[in-house]
Amino acid sequence: MLNLTPVSAGAGDVSFACSLDLSDLDFSGNRPFRQPVKVTGRVAAVGGVVSLTAMASFTFTAPCDLCGCVVEKNFTLPFCHTVVAEAEEENDDFALAPDWQLDEEALLRDDLILWVPLRFVCKEDCKGLCPVCGCNRNEQTCNCVQKTGDSRFAALARLLEDE
């Protein structure tokens, strides 16, 4: 918990560093944060606005959505928030710090949860698995005949062939 009272009064800034254990987070059976997330940051008042800037460094482990290979990738992500002591209504644009007490670990945990990609691939040009034999097309070439088109439209295709 960071005490931001001096910062809100314009008397300097507050630096922080923490290590977040996110190993309990489960995304569809995958636990991508197997090692602690290292975070460094600073809270400062600039022009009467209290801002938090942070940098999170971590290894993200997940299976590729195309080929299924488990991949570890290192990321360094910046996060930035405008901090307020109170708000008239709930607003996602601001980080709320009641009485200028900010739970930076909970805030950054939420940031990382929202960052988790919906689709994760091992590399941009991943060829995925063969839909016929299931081989990983990044590692080997198969001789399977690939069907083209969508079988749900087969009846429509036959209508076009009759013309």
PDB file of N, CA, C and O in Angstrom, residues 14-43:
ATOM      1  N   VAL A  14       6.907   9.290  -5.208  1.00  0.00           N
ATOM      2  CA  VAL A  14       7.106   8.025  -4.509  1.00  0.00           C
ATOM      3  C   VAL A  14       7.488   6.977  -5.540  1.00  0.00           C
ATOM      4  O   VAL A  14       6.779   6.775  -6.527  1.00  0.00           O
ATOM      5  N   SER A  15       8.618   6.334  -5.327  1.00  0.00           N
ATOM      6  CA  SER A  15       9.034   5.224  -6.186  1.00  0.00           C
ATOM      7  C   SER A  15       8.705   3.923  -5.480  1.00  0.00           C
ATOM      8  O   SER A  15       8.677   3.865  -4.250  1.00  0.00           O
ATOM      9  N   PHE A  16       8.471   2.898  -6.270  1.00  0.00           N
ATOM     10  CA  PHE A  16       8.176   1.600  -5.681  1.00  0.00           C
ATOM     11  C   PHE A  16       8.689   0.478  -6.574  1.00  0.00           C
ATOM     12  O   PHE A  16       8.926   0.677  -7.765  1.00  0.00           O
ATOM     13  N   ALA A  17       8.877  -0.665  -5.963  1.00  0.00           N
ATOM     14  CA  ALA A  17       9.260  -1.880  -6.677  1.00  0.00           C
ATOM     15  C   ALA A  17       8.576  -3.031  -5.956  1.00  0.00           C
ATOM     16  O   ALA A  17       8.482  -3.036  -4.726  1.00  0.00           O
ATOM     17  N   CYS A  18       8.072  -3.968  -6.726  1.00  0.00           N
ATOM     18  CA  CYS A  18       7.422  -5.117  -6.103  1.00  0.00           C
ATOM     19  C   CYS A  18       7.533  -6.315  -7.023  1.00  0.00           C
ATOM     20  O   CYS A  18       7.885  -6.207  -8.193  1.00  0.00           O
ATOM     21  N   SER A  19       7.238  -7.451  -6.460  1.00  0.00           N
ATOM     22  CA  SER A  19       7.234  -8.708  -7.189  1.00  0.00           C
ATOM     23  C   SER A  19       5.854  -9.314  -6.995  1.00  0.00           C
ATOM     24  O   SER A  19       5.438  -9.558  -5.857  1.00  0.00           O
ATOM     25  N   LEU A  20       5.133  -9.516  -8.090  1.00  0.00           N
ATOM     26  CA  LEU A  20       3.770 -10.023  -8.014  1.00  0.00           C
ATOM     27  C   LEU A  20       3.746 -11.512  -8.316  1.00  0.00           C
ATOM     28  O   LEU A  20       4.234 -11.958  -9.349  1.00  0.00           O
ATOM     29  N   ASP A  21       3.150 -12.283  -7.418  1.00  0.00           N
ATOM     30  CA  ASP A  21       2.969 -13.719  -7.643  1.00  0.00           C
ATOM     31  C   ASP A  21       1.596 -13.914  -8.266  1.00  0.00           C
ATOM     32  O   ASP A  21       0.573 -13.802  -7.590  1.00  0.00           O
ATOM     33  N   LEU A  22       1.566 -14.171  -9.557  1.00  0.00           N
ATOM     34  CA  LEU A  22       0.314 -14.372 -10.287  1.00  0.00           C
ATOM     35  C   LEU A  22       0.145 -15.829 -10.713  1.00  0.00           C
ATOM     36  O   LEU A  22      -0.632 -16.134 -11.610  1.00  0.00           O
ATOM     37  N   SER A  23       0.870 -16.720 -10.045  1.00  0.00           N
ATOM     38  CA  SER A  23       0.822 -18.134 -10.423  1.00  0.00           C
ATOM     39  C   SER A  23      -0.538 -18.764 -10.186  1.00  0.00           C
ATOM     40  O   SER A  23      -0.834 -19.828 -10.723  1.00  0.00           O
ATOM     41  N   ASP A  24      -1.400 -18.103  -9.410  1.00  0.00           N
ATOM     42  CA  ASP A  24      -2.734 -18.638  -9.158  1.00  0.00           C
ATOM     43  C   ASP A  24      -3.717 -18.322 -10.279  1.00  0.00           C
ATOM     44  O   ASP A  24      -4.807 -18.894 -10.338  1.00  0.00           O
ATOM     45  N   LEU A  25      -3.352 -17.443 -11.203  1.00  0.00           N
ATOM     46  CA  LEU A  25      -4.258 -17.078 -12.291  1.00  0.00           C
ATOM     47  C   LEU A  25      -4.354 -18.211 -13.306  1.00  0.00           C
ATOM     48  O   LEU A  25      -3.346 -18.718 -13.786  1.00  0.00           O
ATOM     49  N   ASP A  26      -5.584 -18.581 -13.641  1.00  0.00           N
ATOM     50  CA  ASP A  26      -5.836 -19.682 -14.567  1.00  0.00           C
ATOM     51  C   ASP A  26      -6.674 -19.162 -15.727  1.00  0.00           C
ATOM     52  O   ASP A  26      -7.753 -18.611 -15.525  1.00  0.00           O
ATOM     53  N   PHE A  27      -6.167 -19.342 -16.938  1.00  0.00           N
ATOM     54  CA  PHE A  27      -6.879 -18.939 -18.146  1.00  0.00           C
ATOM     55  C   PHE A  27      -7.111 -20.188 -18.995  1.00  0.00           C
ATOM     56  O   PHE A  27      -6.191 -20.676 -19.640  1.00  0.00           O
ATOM     57  N   SER A  28      -8.313 -20.715 -18.941  1.00  0.00           N
ATOM     58  CA  SER A  28      -8.696 -21.915 -19.708  1.00  0.00           C
ATOM     59  C   SER A  28      -7.729 -23.069 -19.469  1.00  0.00           C
ATOM     60  O   SER A  28      -7.291 -23.743 -20.397  1.00  0.00           O
ATOM     61  N   GLY A  29      -7.383 -23.293 -18.222  1.00  0.00           N
ATOM     62  CA  GLY A  29      -6.499 -24.404 -17.869  1.00  0.00           C
ATOM     63  C   GLY A  29      -5.024 -24.089 -17.984  1.00  0.00           C
ATOM     64  O   GLY A  29      -4.191 -24.955 -17.726  1.00  0.00           O
ATOM     65  N   ASN A  30      -4.681 -22.897 -18.361  1.00  0.00           N
ATOM     66  CA  ASN A  30      -3.275 -22.499 -18.498  1.00  0.00           C
ATOM     67  C   ASN A  30      -2.926 -21.491 -17.411  1.00  0.00           C
ATOM     68  O   ASN A  30      -3.688 -20.578 -17.124  1.00  0.00           O
ATOM     69  N   ARG A  31      -1.765 -21.665 -16.814  1.00  0.00           N
ATOM     70  CA  ARG A  31      -1.255 -20.723 -15.819  1.00  0.00           C
ATOM     71  C   ARG A  31      -0.023 -20.047 -16.424  1.00  0.00           C
ATOM     72  O   ARG A  31       1.094 -20.544 -16.301  1.00  0.00           O
ATOM     73  N   PRO A  32      -0.240 -18.899 -17.104  1.00  0.00           N
ATOM     74  CA  PRO A  32       0.836 -18.278 -17.881  1.00  0.00           C
ATOM     75  C   PRO A  32       1.912 -17.560 -17.073  1.00  0.00           C
ATOM     76  O   PRO A  32       2.995 -17.336 -17.582  1.00  0.00           O
ATOM     77  N   PHE A  33       1.616 -17.180 -15.834  1.00  0.00           N
ATOM     78  CA  PHE A  33       2.593 -16.455 -15.018  1.00  0.00           C
ATOM     79  C   PHE A  33       3.215 -17.429 -14.024  1.00  0.00           C
ATOM     80  O   PHE A  33       2.833 -17.474 -12.862  1.00  0.00           O
ATOM     81  N   ARG A  34       4.159 -18.214 -14.484  1.00  0.00           N
ATOM     82  CA  ARG A  34       4.768 -19.249 -13.645  1.00  0.00           C
ATOM     83  C   ARG A  34       5.878 -18.697 -12.765  1.00  0.00           C
ATOM     84  O   ARG A  34       6.264 -19.319 -11.791  1.00  0.00           O
ATOM     85  N   GLN A  35       6.394 -17.546 -13.127  1.00  0.00           N
ATOM     86  CA  GLN A  35       7.438 -16.883 -12.355  1.00  0.00           C
ATOM     87  C   GLN A  35       6.908 -15.525 -11.915  1.00  0.00           C
ATOM     88  O   GLN A  35       6.022 -14.964 -12.574  1.00  0.00           O
ATOM     89  N   PRO A  36       7.427 -14.976 -10.823  1.00  0.00           N
ATOM     90  CA  PRO A  36       6.937 -13.671 -10.361  1.00  0.00           C
ATOM     91  C   PRO A  36       7.139 -12.566 -11.408  1.00  0.00           C
ATOM     92  O   PRO A  36       8.093 -12.583 -12.175  1.00  0.00           O
ATOM     93  N   VAL A  37       6.208 -11.627 -11.408  1.00  0.00           N
ATOM     94  CA  VAL A  37       6.274 -10.458 -12.280  1.00  0.00           C
ATOM     95  C   VAL A  37       7.010  -9.361 -11.519  1.00  0.00           C
ATOM     96  O   VAL A  37       6.628  -9.012 -10.401  1.00  0.00           O
ATOM     97  N   LYS A  38       8.080  -8.850 -12.097  1.00  0.00           N
ATOM     98  CA  LYS A  38       8.874  -7.775 -11.471  1.00  0.00           C
ATOM     99  C   LYS A  38       8.331  -6.434 -11.943  1.00  0.00           C
ATOM    100  O   LYS A  38       8.188  -6.201 -13.152  1.00  0.00           O
ATOM    101  N   VAL A  39       8.024  -5.557 -10.991  1.00  0.00           N
ATOM    102  CA  VAL A  39       7.448  -4.253 -11.318  1.00  0.00           C
ATOM    103  C   VAL A  39       8.245  -3.149 -10.636  1.00  0.00           C
ATOM    104  O   VAL A  39       8.592  -3.261  -9.462  1.00  0.00           O
ATOM    105  N   THR A  40       8.540  -2.111 -11.398  1.00  0.00           N
ATOM    106  CA  THR A  40       9.113  -0.896 -10.832  1.00  0.00           C
ATOM    107  C   THR A  40       8.237   0.250 -11.288  1.00  0.00           C
ATOM    108  O   THR A  40       7.656   0.201 -12.383  1.00  0.00           O
ATOM    109  N   GLY A  41       8.132   1.272 -10.442  1.00  0.00           N
ATOM    110  CA  GLY A  41       7.268   2.385 -10.824  1.00  0.00           C
ATOM    111  C   GLY A  41       7.503   3.625 -10.008  1.00  0.00           C
ATOM    112  O   GLY A  41       8.331   3.649  -9.087  1.00  0.00           O
ATOM    113  N   ARG A  42       6.715   4.620 -10.355  1.00  0.00           N
ATOM    114  CA  ARG A  42       6.850   5.930  -9.709  1.00  0.00           C
ATOM    115  C   ARG A  42       5.490   6.607  -9.738  1.00  0.00           C
ATOM    116  O   ARG A  42       4.758   6.518 -10.724  1.00  0.00           O
ATOM    117  N   VAL A  43       5.172   7.289  -8.657  1.00  0.00           N
ATOM    118  CA  VAL A  43       3.964   8.105  -8.589  1.00  0.00           C
ATOM    119  C   VAL A  43       4.419   9.539  -8.355  1.00  0.00           C
ATOM    120  O   VAL A  43       5.197   9.811  -7.441  1.00  0.00           O
TER     121      VAL A  43
END
